[in-house]
CSV table of N, CA and C in Angstrom, one decimal:
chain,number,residue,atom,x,y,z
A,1051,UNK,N,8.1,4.4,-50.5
A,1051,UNK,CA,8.4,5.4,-49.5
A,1051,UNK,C,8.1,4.9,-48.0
A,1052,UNK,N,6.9,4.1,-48.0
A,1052,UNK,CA,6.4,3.9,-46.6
A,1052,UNK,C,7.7,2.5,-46.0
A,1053,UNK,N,8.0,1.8,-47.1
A,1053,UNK,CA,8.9,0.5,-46.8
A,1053,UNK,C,10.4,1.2,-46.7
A,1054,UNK,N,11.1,2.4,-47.1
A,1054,UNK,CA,12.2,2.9,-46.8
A,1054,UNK,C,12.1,3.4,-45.9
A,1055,UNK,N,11.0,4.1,-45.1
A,1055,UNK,CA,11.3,4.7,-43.6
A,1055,UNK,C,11.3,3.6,-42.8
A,1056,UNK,N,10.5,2.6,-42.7
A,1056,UNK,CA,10.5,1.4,-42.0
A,1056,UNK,C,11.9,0.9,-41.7
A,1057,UNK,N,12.3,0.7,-42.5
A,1057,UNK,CA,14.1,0.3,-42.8
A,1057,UNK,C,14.7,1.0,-41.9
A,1058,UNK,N,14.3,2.5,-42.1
A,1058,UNK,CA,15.0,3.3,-41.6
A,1058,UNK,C,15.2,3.2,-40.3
A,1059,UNK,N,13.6,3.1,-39.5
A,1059,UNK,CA,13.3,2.9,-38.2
A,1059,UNK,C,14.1,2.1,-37.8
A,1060,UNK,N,13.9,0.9,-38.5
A,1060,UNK,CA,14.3,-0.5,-37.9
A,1060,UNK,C,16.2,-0.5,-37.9
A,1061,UNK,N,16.6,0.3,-38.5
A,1061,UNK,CA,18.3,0.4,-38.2
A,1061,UNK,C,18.7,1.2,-37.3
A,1062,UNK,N,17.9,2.5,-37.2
A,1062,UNK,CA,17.8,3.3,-36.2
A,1062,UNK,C,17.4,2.6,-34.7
A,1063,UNK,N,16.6,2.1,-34.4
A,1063,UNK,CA,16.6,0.9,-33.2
A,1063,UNK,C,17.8,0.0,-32.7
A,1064,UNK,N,18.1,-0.5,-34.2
A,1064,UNK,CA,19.5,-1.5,-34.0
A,1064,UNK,C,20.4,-0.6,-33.2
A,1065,UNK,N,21.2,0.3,-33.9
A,1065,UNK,CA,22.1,1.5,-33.6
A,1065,UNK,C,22.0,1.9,-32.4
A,1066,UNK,N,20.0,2.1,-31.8
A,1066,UNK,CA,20.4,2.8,-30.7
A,1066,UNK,C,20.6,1.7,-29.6
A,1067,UNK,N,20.0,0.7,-29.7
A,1067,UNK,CA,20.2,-0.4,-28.8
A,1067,UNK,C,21.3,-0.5,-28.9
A,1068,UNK,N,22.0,-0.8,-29.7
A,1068,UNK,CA,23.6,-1.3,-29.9
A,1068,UNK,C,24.4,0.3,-28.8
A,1069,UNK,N,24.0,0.7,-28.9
A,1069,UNK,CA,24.8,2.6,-28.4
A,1069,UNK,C,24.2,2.2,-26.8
A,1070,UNK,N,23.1,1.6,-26.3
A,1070,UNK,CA,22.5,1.4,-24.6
A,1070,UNK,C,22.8,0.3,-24.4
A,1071,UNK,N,23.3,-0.7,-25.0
A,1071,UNK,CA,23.7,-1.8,-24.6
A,1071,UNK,C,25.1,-2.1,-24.2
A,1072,UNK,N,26.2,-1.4,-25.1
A,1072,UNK,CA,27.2,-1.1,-25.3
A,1072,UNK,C,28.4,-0.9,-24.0
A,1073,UNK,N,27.9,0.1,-23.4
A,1073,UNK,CA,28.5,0.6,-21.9
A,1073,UNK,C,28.1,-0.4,-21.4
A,1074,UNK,N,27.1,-1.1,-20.3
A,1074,UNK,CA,27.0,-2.0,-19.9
A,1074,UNK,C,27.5,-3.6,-20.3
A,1075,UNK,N,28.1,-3.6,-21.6
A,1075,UNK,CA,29.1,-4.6,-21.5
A,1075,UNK,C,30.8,-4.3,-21.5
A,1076,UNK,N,30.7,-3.1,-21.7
A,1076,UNK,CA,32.4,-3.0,-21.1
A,1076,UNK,C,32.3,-2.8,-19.4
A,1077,UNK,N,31.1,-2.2,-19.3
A,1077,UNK,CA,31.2,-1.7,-17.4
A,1077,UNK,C,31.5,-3.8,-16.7
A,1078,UNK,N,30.7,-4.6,-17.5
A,1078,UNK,CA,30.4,-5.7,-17.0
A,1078,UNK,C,32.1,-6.9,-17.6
A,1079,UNK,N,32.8,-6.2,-18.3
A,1079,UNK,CA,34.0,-7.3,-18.9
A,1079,UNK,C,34.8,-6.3,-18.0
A,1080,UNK,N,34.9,-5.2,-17.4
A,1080,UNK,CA,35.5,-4.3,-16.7
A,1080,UNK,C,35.6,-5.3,-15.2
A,1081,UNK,N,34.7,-5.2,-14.4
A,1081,UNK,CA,34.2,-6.0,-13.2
A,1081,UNK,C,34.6,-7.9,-13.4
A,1082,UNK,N,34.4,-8.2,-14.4
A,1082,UNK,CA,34.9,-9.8,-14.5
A,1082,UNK,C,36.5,-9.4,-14.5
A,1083,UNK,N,37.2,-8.5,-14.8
A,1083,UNK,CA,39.0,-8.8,-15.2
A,1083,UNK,C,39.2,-8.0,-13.3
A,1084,UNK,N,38.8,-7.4,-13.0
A,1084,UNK,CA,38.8,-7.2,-11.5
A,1084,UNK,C,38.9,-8.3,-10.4
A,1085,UNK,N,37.9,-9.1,-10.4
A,1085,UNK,CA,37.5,-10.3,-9.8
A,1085,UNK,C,38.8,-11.5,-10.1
């Protein structure tokens, strides 16, 4: 139980990082095809 919420957490982090990181590399491939 305790090792499947762990998992859980730890994909949940991936995901959200991946979802905050996300915008700031299109805003940033946005700005390079400008230039």
């Amino acid at each position: 139980m305790l090792n499947k919420k762990k998992n859980f957490l730890l994909v949940f982090a991936i995901l959200a990082f991946v979802v905050w990181a996300f915008p700031g590399n299109v805003y940033a491939s946005e700005l390079s095809e400008i230039e």
